[in-house]
Short mmCIF file of C-alpha atoms in Angstrom, two decimals:
data_model
loop_
_atom_site.label_atom_id
_atom_site.label_comp_id
_atom_site.label_asym_id
_atom_site.label_seq_id
_atom_site.Cartn_x
_atom_site.Cartn_y
_atom_site.Cartn_z
CA MET A 92 -85.24 1.98 -98.20
CA THR A 93 -81.94 0.57 -99.51
CA LEU A 94 -78.52 1.91 -99.70
CA ALA A 95 -78.18 2.25 -102.86
CA GLN A 96 -81.25 4.83 -102.46
CA THR A 97 -80.47 6.95 -100.06
CA ALA A 98 -76.27 6.91 -100.02
CA SER A 99 -75.18 10.79 -101.33
CA ILE A 100 -72.30 9.51 -102.13
CA LEU A 101 -74.27 8.10 -105.86
CA GLN A 102 -76.11 11.94 -105.87
CA ALA A 103 -73.88 13.30 -109.19
CA PRO A 104 -73.02 17.05 -108.31
CA PRO A 105 -74.47 19.67 -109.74
CA GLN A 106 -73.00 21.37 -113.12
CA ILE A 107 -71.66 24.27 -113.05
CA GLN A 108 -69.22 26.84 -115.71
CA PHE A 109 -65.89 26.15 -115.81
CA ASP A 110 -63.48 29.00 -115.93
CA GLY A 111 -60.92 28.60 -118.66
CA TRP A 112 -57.20 26.49 -117.62
CA ARG A 113 -54.04 28.03 -118.15
CA GLU A 114 -50.53 26.97 -119.32
CA THR A 115 -47.98 26.84 -116.43
CA GLU A 116 -45.01 24.78 -117.83
CA ARG A 117 -43.87 23.76 -121.52
CA ARG A 118 -41.61 21.21 -121.86
CA GLU A 119 -40.53 19.03 -125.73
CA PHE A 120 -43.08 15.86 -124.91
CA TYR A 121 -45.37 17.73 -122.33
CA ARG A 122 -47.53 20.93 -121.60
CA ARG A 123 -48.69 22.04 -118.40
CA TYR A 124 -51.68 23.89 -116.89
CA GLU A 125 -53.99 24.51 -114.06
CA LEU A 126 -57.81 25.04 -113.30
CA SER A 127 -59.67 25.40 -110.19
CA PHE A 128 -63.17 24.86 -109.49
CA PRO A 129 -65.57 24.92 -106.57
CA SER A 130 -66.10 21.64 -104.64
CA PRO A 131 -69.92 20.45 -104.66
CA TYR A 132 -69.42 19.89 -101.28
CA ASP A 133 -68.86 22.56 -98.79
CA THR A 134 -66.97 21.74 -95.71
CA PRO A 135 -66.24 25.22 -93.17
CA TYR A 136 -62.81 25.31 -95.00
CA PRO A 137 -62.82 27.77 -97.52
CA ARG A 138 -58.99 26.56 -98.76
CA ASN A 139 -60.30 22.97 -98.58
CA ASN A 140 -63.55 23.99 -101.23
CA ILE A 141 -61.64 25.16 -103.74
CA VAL A 142 -60.32 22.09 -105.95
CA LYS A 143 -57.13 23.07 -108.23
CA LEU A 144 -56.29 20.92 -110.98
CA SER A 145 -52.92 20.23 -112.69
CA ILE A 146 -53.37 18.89 -116.18
CA THR A 147 -50.51 17.66 -118.33
CA MET A 148 -50.83 17.18 -121.88
CA PRO A 149 -48.90 15.46 -124.50
CA THR A 150 -47.75 17.54 -126.80
CA ASP A 151 -47.13 15.24 -129.78
CA SER A 152 -50.27 13.34 -129.60
CA PRO A 153 -53.10 14.96 -132.65
CA GLY A 154 -56.60 14.94 -132.04
CA PRO A 155 -58.90 13.99 -128.61
CA VAL A 156 -56.57 11.72 -126.13
CA PRO A 157 -57.15 9.46 -123.43
CA VAL A 158 -57.35 11.11 -119.62
CA VAL A 159 -56.19 9.52 -116.10
CA ILE A 160 -57.31 11.52 -113.20
CA LEU A 161 -54.13 10.96 -110.56
CA LEU A 162 -55.11 10.86 -106.68
CA HIS A 163 -52.26 10.69 -104.19
CA TYR A 164 -51.79 9.05 -100.85
CA TRP A 165 -52.72 10.60 -97.49
CA GLY A 166 -50.57 13.27 -96.05
CA ALA A 167 -48.68 13.63 -99.66
CA SER A 168 -46.96 17.11 -99.02
CA SER A 169 -45.61 17.17 -102.61
CA ALA A 170 -46.57 15.72 -106.12
CA THR A 171 -43.92 13.66 -106.68
CA VAL A 172 -44.92 10.24 -107.27
CA GLU A 173 -47.86 12.01 -109.46
CA ASP A 174 -45.67 14.08 -111.80
CA VAL A 175 -43.45 11.27 -112.60
CA LEU A 176 -46.53 9.19 -113.68
CA SER A 177 -47.80 12.11 -115.69
CA ARG A 178 -44.95 12.33 -117.38
CA ASN A 179 -44.52 8.63 -118.07
CA LEU A 180 -48.23 9.00 -119.72
CA ALA A 181 -47.21 12.08 -121.66
CA GLU A 182 -44.64 10.00 -123.03
CA ARG A 183 -47.19 7.45 -123.98
CA GLY A 184 -49.49 9.90 -125.37
CA VAL A 185 -52.03 10.01 -122.27
CA ALA A 186 -53.15 12.75 -120.58
CA SER A 187 -53.54 13.32 -116.95
CA VAL A 188 -55.09 15.15 -114.51
CA LEU A 189 -53.47 15.53 -110.66
CA MET A 190 -56.85 16.51 -108.53
CA PRO A 191 -55.84 17.16 -104.35
CA LEU A 192 -57.83 15.20 -102.12
CA PRO A 193 -59.79 17.36 -99.58
CA TYR A 194 -57.70 18.73 -96.71
CA HIS A 195 -54.26 17.84 -99.08
CA LEU A 196 -51.78 20.66 -101.16
CA THR A 197 -53.19 23.33 -102.09
CA ARG A 198 -56.78 22.49 -99.75
CA THR A 199 -54.20 22.62 -96.58
CA PRO A 200 -56.48 24.66 -94.52
CA PRO A 201 -54.23 26.84 -92.30
CA GLY A 202 -52.60 26.03 -89.61
CA THR A 203 -52.50 22.33 -90.62
CA LEU A 204 -50.70 19.72 -91.98
CA SER A 205 -51.40 18.84 -95.58
CA GLY A 206 -53.94 15.36 -95.06
CA GLU A 207 -54.32 15.99 -91.46
CA LEU A 208 -57.94 16.64 -90.99
CA ALA A 209 -58.86 14.00 -93.86
CA VAL A 210 -58.47 10.94 -91.90
CA GLN A 211 -60.17 11.61 -88.13
CA ALA A 212 -61.30 9.38 -85.33
CA ASP A 213 -64.75 10.90 -86.45
CA PRO A 214 -67.23 8.17 -88.42
CA GLU A 215 -69.14 11.32 -89.94
CA ALA A 216 -65.62 12.67 -90.70
CA LEU A 217 -64.64 10.59 -92.17
CA ARG A 218 -67.93 10.04 -94.53
CA LYS A 219 -67.80 13.71 -95.45
CA THR A 220 -64.40 13.16 -96.61
CA MET A 221 -65.09 9.94 -98.87
CA THR A 222 -67.87 11.93 -100.11
CA GLN A 223 -66.18 14.65 -101.07
CA SER A 224 -63.53 13.41 -102.78
CA VAL A 225 -65.55 11.24 -105.13
CA GLN A 226 -68.06 14.18 -105.67
CA ASP A 227 -64.83 16.12 -106.99
CA VAL A 228 -63.96 12.98 -109.05
CA ARG A 229 -67.25 13.22 -110.19
CA ARG A 230 -66.59 16.88 -111.16
CA THR A 231 -63.67 16.74 -112.64
CA ILE A 232 -65.29 14.15 -115.22
CA ASP A 233 -67.36 16.82 -115.99
CA TRP A 234 -64.63 18.99 -116.64
CA ILE A 235 -62.66 16.50 -118.81
CA ALA A 236 -66.28 16.05 -120.64
CA THR A 237 -66.42 20.10 -121.86
CA ARG A 238 -63.08 19.72 -123.15
CA PRO A 239 -62.45 19.11 -126.91
CA GLU A 240 -58.54 17.88 -126.27
CA PHE A 241 -59.69 15.02 -124.13
CA ASP A 242 -61.39 11.79 -125.67
CA SER A 243 -64.04 11.41 -122.68
CA THR A 244 -64.74 7.73 -123.35
CA LYS A 245 -61.10 6.50 -122.35
CA VAL A 246 -61.14 8.08 -118.55
CA GLY A 247 -58.91 6.68 -116.54
CA VAL A 248 -58.26 6.78 -112.48
CA ASN A 249 -55.32 5.86 -110.59
CA GLY A 250 -55.11 5.86 -107.18
CA THR A 251 -52.13 5.64 -104.29
CA SER A 252 -53.24 4.25 -100.90
CA LEU A 253 -55.87 6.23 -99.66
CA GLY A 254 -56.33 7.88 -103.14
CA ALA A 255 -56.74 4.25 -104.27
CA MET A 256 -59.88 3.73 -101.70
CA VAL A 257 -61.06 6.82 -102.97
CA ALA A 258 -60.76 5.69 -106.58
CA ALA A 259 -62.15 2.31 -105.95
CA LEU A 260 -65.83 4.33 -104.66
CA ALA A 261 -65.36 6.84 -107.61
CA PHE A 262 -64.90 3.83 -110.61
CA ALA A 263 -67.48 2.21 -108.63
CA VAL A 264 -70.71 4.96 -108.46
CA ASP A 265 -69.56 6.30 -112.15
CA SER A 266 -69.80 4.50 -115.17
CA ARG A 267 -67.68 7.18 -117.28
CA ILE A 268 -64.76 5.80 -115.45
CA SER A 269 -63.56 3.12 -118.48
CA ALA A 270 -60.16 2.04 -116.58
CA SER A 271 -58.86 2.13 -113.26
CA CYS A 272 -55.56 1.07 -111.34
CA TYR A 273 -55.35 0.97 -107.77
CA VAL A 274 -51.59 1.44 -106.13
CA LEU A 275 -51.13 -0.22 -102.19
CA GLY A 276 -54.75 0.42 -101.57
CA GLY A 277 -57.81 -2.03 -100.74
CA ALA A 278 -60.94 -2.04 -99.56
CA ASP A 279 -63.03 -2.82 -96.50
CA LEU A 280 -62.30 0.61 -94.51
CA ALA A 281 -63.74 -0.61 -91.47
CA HIS A 282 -61.18 -3.44 -91.55
CA ILE A 283 -57.94 -1.25 -92.91
CA LEU A 284 -58.98 1.61 -89.36
CA TRP A 285 -58.88 -1.65 -86.93
CA ASN A 286 -55.74 -3.05 -88.38
CA SER A 287 -53.73 -0.33 -90.23
CA SER A 288 -50.41 0.54 -88.29
CA ARG A 289 -50.60 3.99 -90.01
CA VAL A 290 -53.99 5.23 -87.68
CA VAL A 291 -52.75 3.51 -84.73
CA SER A 292 -54.01 7.33 -82.62
CA GLN A 293 -57.13 7.27 -84.42
CA ARG A 294 -58.18 3.33 -83.87
CA GLU A 295 -57.41 4.19 -80.01
CA ARG A 296 -59.60 7.44 -79.68
CA LEU A 297 -62.46 5.72 -81.46
CA ARG A 298 -62.34 2.60 -79.18
CA LYS A 299 -62.13 5.19 -76.27
CA LEU A 300 -64.97 6.32 -78.06
CA GLY A 301 -66.65 2.98 -77.76
CA TYR A 302 -66.67 1.80 -81.30
CA THR A 303 -65.90 -1.69 -82.52
CA GLU A 304 -64.70 -2.89 -86.05
CA ALA A 305 -68.68 -3.93 -86.68
CA ARG A 306 -69.61 -0.18 -85.38
CA MET A 307 -67.55 1.35 -87.64
CA ARG A 308 -68.75 -0.82 -90.67
CA GLU A 309 -71.91 0.02 -90.23
CA GLU A 310 -70.86 4.00 -89.77
CA LEU A 311 -69.31 3.94 -92.93
CA LYS A 312 -71.39 1.59 -95.43
CA GLU A 313 -72.28 4.17 -97.24
CA VAL A 314 -68.62 4.85 -98.45
CA GLU A 315 -67.53 1.69 -98.03
CA PRO A 316 -66.48 0.77 -101.75
CA LEU A 317 -67.07 -3.00 -101.27
CA ASN A 318 -71.24 -2.29 -101.36
CA TYR A 319 -70.78 -0.65 -104.46
CA LEU A 320 -68.54 -2.78 -106.44
CA ASP A 321 -69.84 -5.32 -109.19
CA PRO A 322 -67.63 -8.33 -109.60
CA SER A 323 -69.59 -8.64 -113.46
CA ASP A 324 -68.35 -5.62 -114.54
CA SER A 325 -66.03 -5.48 -117.60
CA ARG A 326 -63.76 -2.92 -117.39
CA PRO A 327 -60.24 -2.84 -116.76
CA SER A 328 -58.57 -2.52 -113.94
CA PHE A 329 -55.08 -3.20 -112.65
CA VAL A 330 -54.34 -3.25 -108.63
CA ILE A 331 -50.31 -3.22 -107.22
CA ALA A 332 -50.41 -4.69 -103.36
CA ALA A 333 -47.42 -5.26 -101.12
CA ARG A 334 -47.63 -8.67 -99.78
CA TYR A 335 -46.17 -7.52 -96.11
CA ASP A 336 -47.59 -4.28 -96.15
CA THR A 337 -49.13 -3.07 -92.21
CA VAL A 338 -51.06 -0.20 -93.87
CA ILE A 339 -53.42 -1.56 -96.17
CA PRO A 340 -53.22 -5.11 -94.92
CA PRO A 341 -52.83 -7.69 -98.09
CA VAL A 342 -56.13 -9.63 -97.19
CA ASP A 343 -57.82 -6.26 -97.86
CA SER A 344 -55.87 -5.89 -101.05
CA GLU A 345 -57.52 -9.20 -101.77
CA LYS A 346 -60.91 -7.67 -100.93
CA LEU A 347 -60.55 -5.20 -104.07
CA ILE A 348 -59.38 -7.41 -106.18
CA ALA A 349 -62.16 -9.82 -105.82
CA ALA A 350 -64.59 -7.10 -105.91
CA LEU A 351 -63.42 -6.05 -109.40
CA GLY A 352 -64.65 -7.81 -112.09
CA ASN A 353 -61.99 -7.80 -114.61
CA SER A 354 -58.69 -7.07 -112.97
CA GLN A 355 -54.75 -7.98 -113.15
CA GLU A 356 -52.47 -7.93 -110.30
CA LEU A 357 -48.87 -7.40 -109.40
CA TRP A 358 -47.78 -7.88 -105.76
CA LEU A 359 -44.95 -6.68 -104.67
CA ASN A 360 -42.13 -8.38 -102.03
CA THR A 361 -42.04 -4.87 -99.95
CA GLY A 362 -44.24 -3.44 -97.18
CA HIS A 363 -46.43 -0.26 -97.92
CA TYR A 364 -43.18 2.05 -98.19
CA GLY A 365 -40.63 -0.12 -99.62
CA GLY A 366 -42.55 0.28 -103.34
CA VAL A 367 -40.73 3.49 -103.54
CA LEU A 368 -37.11 1.42 -103.98
CA VAL A 369 -39.23 0.53 -107.55
CA GLY A 370 -41.13 3.79 -107.93
CA PRO A 371 -39.70 4.71 -111.49
CA LYS A 372 -40.51 1.39 -112.48
CA ILE A 373 -44.26 0.88 -110.82
CA SER A 374 -44.80 4.31 -112.90
CA ARG A 375 -44.14 2.90 -116.32
CA THR A 376 -45.59 -0.25 -116.13
CA VAL A 377 -48.81 2.12 -114.47
CA ALA A 378 -48.45 4.30 -117.64
CA ARG A 379 -47.90 0.78 -119.76
CA TYR A 380 -51.47 -0.40 -118.51
CA PHE A 381 -53.21 3.03 -119.50
CA GLN A 382 -51.58 2.98 -122.80
CA THR A 383 -52.17 -0.59 -123.58
CA THR A 384 -55.92 -0.67 -122.55
CA PHE A 385 -57.14 2.91 -123.81
CA ASN A 386 -55.45 1.20 -127.05
CA GLY A 387 -57.79 -1.37 -126.75
CA GLN A 388 -55.42 -4.13 -126.33
CA LYS A 389 -55.55 -6.91 -123.40
CA PHE A 390 -52.99 -5.81 -120.64
CA VAL A 391 -50.71 -8.29 -119.13
CA ALA A 392 -49.34 -8.07 -115.06
CA PRO A 393 -45.68 -8.88 -115.16
CA THR A 394 -44.95 -12.12 -113.62
CA VAL A 395 -41.09 -11.02 -112.72
CA PHE A 396 -40.87 -7.65 -111.28
CA TYR A 397 -37.88 -7.70 -109.19
CA SER A 398 -38.84 -5.29 -105.58
CA PRO A 399 -36.67 -5.81 -102.67
CA THR A 400 -37.51 -7.00 -99.91
CA ILE A 401 -36.27 -4.95 -96.76
CA ARG A 402 -36.10 -5.73 -92.74
CA PHE A 403 -35.71 -3.20 -90.06
CA GLY A 404 -36.15 -5.04 -85.97
CA LEU A 405 -34.63 -6.99 -83.76
CA HIS A 406 -32.68 -9.88 -83.68
CA THR A 407 -31.42 -12.48 -80.63
CA ASN A 408 -29.40 -15.88 -80.48
CA ASP A 409 -27.36 -17.26 -78.05
CA GLU A 410 -24.03 -15.95 -79.46
CA THR A 411 -24.58 -12.24 -80.02
CA GLY A 412 -27.75 -11.11 -77.65
CA VAL A 413 -30.14 -9.16 -78.89
CA GLN A 414 -29.50 -6.57 -81.39
CA VAL A 415 -31.01 -4.04 -83.71
CA ILE A 416 -30.47 -5.25 -87.39
CA ALA A 417 -31.48 -3.94 -90.92
CA GLY A 418 -31.87 -6.85 -93.09
CA LEU A 419 -32.25 -8.28 -97.16
CA ASP A 420 -34.40 -10.86 -97.94
CA VAL A 421 -32.00 -13.08 -100.76
CA TRP A 422 -34.58 -16.10 -100.90
CA ARG A 423 -37.91 -17.66 -100.21
CA LEU A 424 -39.51 -20.45 -100.63
CA ARG A 425 -42.35 -19.98 -103.20
CA ALA A 426 -43.29 -16.36 -103.46
CA ALA A 427 -46.05 -16.19 -100.79
CA GLY A 428 -44.24 -18.35 -98.61
CA LYS A 429 -43.48 -17.74 -94.70
CA THR A 430 -39.91 -19.44 -95.12
CA PHE A 431 -37.22 -17.04 -96.37
CA ALA A 432 -33.29 -16.27 -95.70
CA SER A 433 -31.70 -12.96 -94.66
CA VAL A 434 -28.58 -11.37 -94.59
CA LEU A 435 -28.61 -9.51 -91.68
CA VAL A 436 -26.47 -6.24 -90.60
CA THR A 437 -25.63 -5.42 -87.23
CA PRO A 438 -23.83 -3.54 -84.90
CA LYS A 439 -21.75 -6.64 -84.63
CA GLY A 440 -21.37 -7.39 -88.22
CA VAL A 441 -23.14 -9.48 -90.68
CA LEU A 442 -25.44 -12.52 -90.01
CA GLY A 443 -26.72 -14.90 -92.00
CA TYR A 444 -30.44 -16.03 -91.17
CA ILE A 445 -32.62 -18.99 -92.26
CA GLY A 446 -36.04 -18.21 -90.65
CA HIS A 447 -39.91 -19.26 -90.81
CA THR A 448 -42.83 -16.84 -90.06
CA VAL A 449 -44.94 -17.18 -86.93
CA SER A 450 -46.77 -14.11 -87.09
CA ARG A 451 -46.84 -11.21 -89.03
CA GLU A 452 -43.58 -9.67 -87.82
CA LEU A 453 -42.25 -12.79 -85.67
CA SER A 454 -40.34 -15.23 -87.04
CA ILE A 455 -38.09 -18.26 -85.41
CA GLY A 456 -35.11 -20.31 -86.89
CA ILE A 457 -31.43 -20.63 -87.86
CA THR A 458 -28.86 -17.93 -87.51
CA ILE A 459 -25.63 -17.99 -89.26
CA THR A 460 -22.66 -16.02 -87.77
CA ARG A 461 -18.69 -15.92 -88.40
CA ARG A 462 -18.04 -18.87 -85.48
CA ARG A 463 -21.55 -21.17 -85.65
CA THR A 464 -24.77 -21.87 -86.53
CA THR A 465 -27.35 -21.41 -83.67
CA TRP A 466 -30.69 -20.77 -83.45
CA GLY A 467 -32.11 -17.24 -83.72
CA VAL A 468 -35.40 -15.05 -83.34
CA LEU A 469 -36.45 -12.35 -85.63
CA TRP A 470 -38.60 -9.62 -84.85
CA SER A 471 -39.10 -7.28 -87.88
CA VAL A 472 -40.98 -5.37 -90.28
CA VAL A 473 -40.95 -4.99 -94.15
CA LEU A 474 -40.02 -1.42 -95.51
#
């Protein structure tokens, strides 16, 4: 039998009767509501089995409105990012539904941190978490379809980091999602696990248990978005990725882009966490994407989008020796080029540096001090 015939990820959740929602907040441009329902996927943790939605409705949009399901990043202890996006969407006449991922936020089991149980050194547990996440998204769409306030033909999904990977899988298996957006996400789960700077301890544990990247790819094939996404799919998507991301390697963001049939892309000149410096701008851009798309217009991703490249690391040259640095790139040869110029702040003063990248963190080049120009070596990570 084929994967398409056996994968539990493809099974629609059983239909249920939903309780009514209750209002929790009222502002000039939006109102907020809460609703809880049981997850269709049962786990040993009662708190994780209840999905508590936070719904934001625009107040000045008559008739059924489009709606976007918001999925947060791994380990989120608050929904600050999604709160900003929900308000930006409401101002554009688009509703939103924040859905906590398994083991996060209101679903965090007692005695654990938010997200602690979501990504473990156990492929079976990872499969279960991804399956539960997608089943919860699909039940959320079931609820949306019961409410006359929503236009159920205009349902979007937006995910950040881990949420983006869940969003890609949900988008692939549920045709009711009409538009999607992925912020700092990617595909090829096994490659991400074997190369991400965020899961070092989990990766080492897996290695000790005898796993390899190839074996993990086989173990996770049932929940791998690349196995379900269709490049001929005409539904629109928008991918925001980071050129110097060490958490979600850029090559895996490129795999996601290639697997989406109708996508726009925006590359930030940052690492995984540098996007926070332009977070409000990203949020407004995502909101504009969904508004434009739901209005039946073609969204065009920005071609100019300033996002600072900030470095932290070590620098050495024959004059000042090895020093801790914080730096800001001020020039780059082409957008994705390996040759760059930075201003480096060190304990001994400010340096100029022009370098050429020879590996992900290492570059060699020229250092400009107050006294002279000399050679330099920089080891750095990008925020």
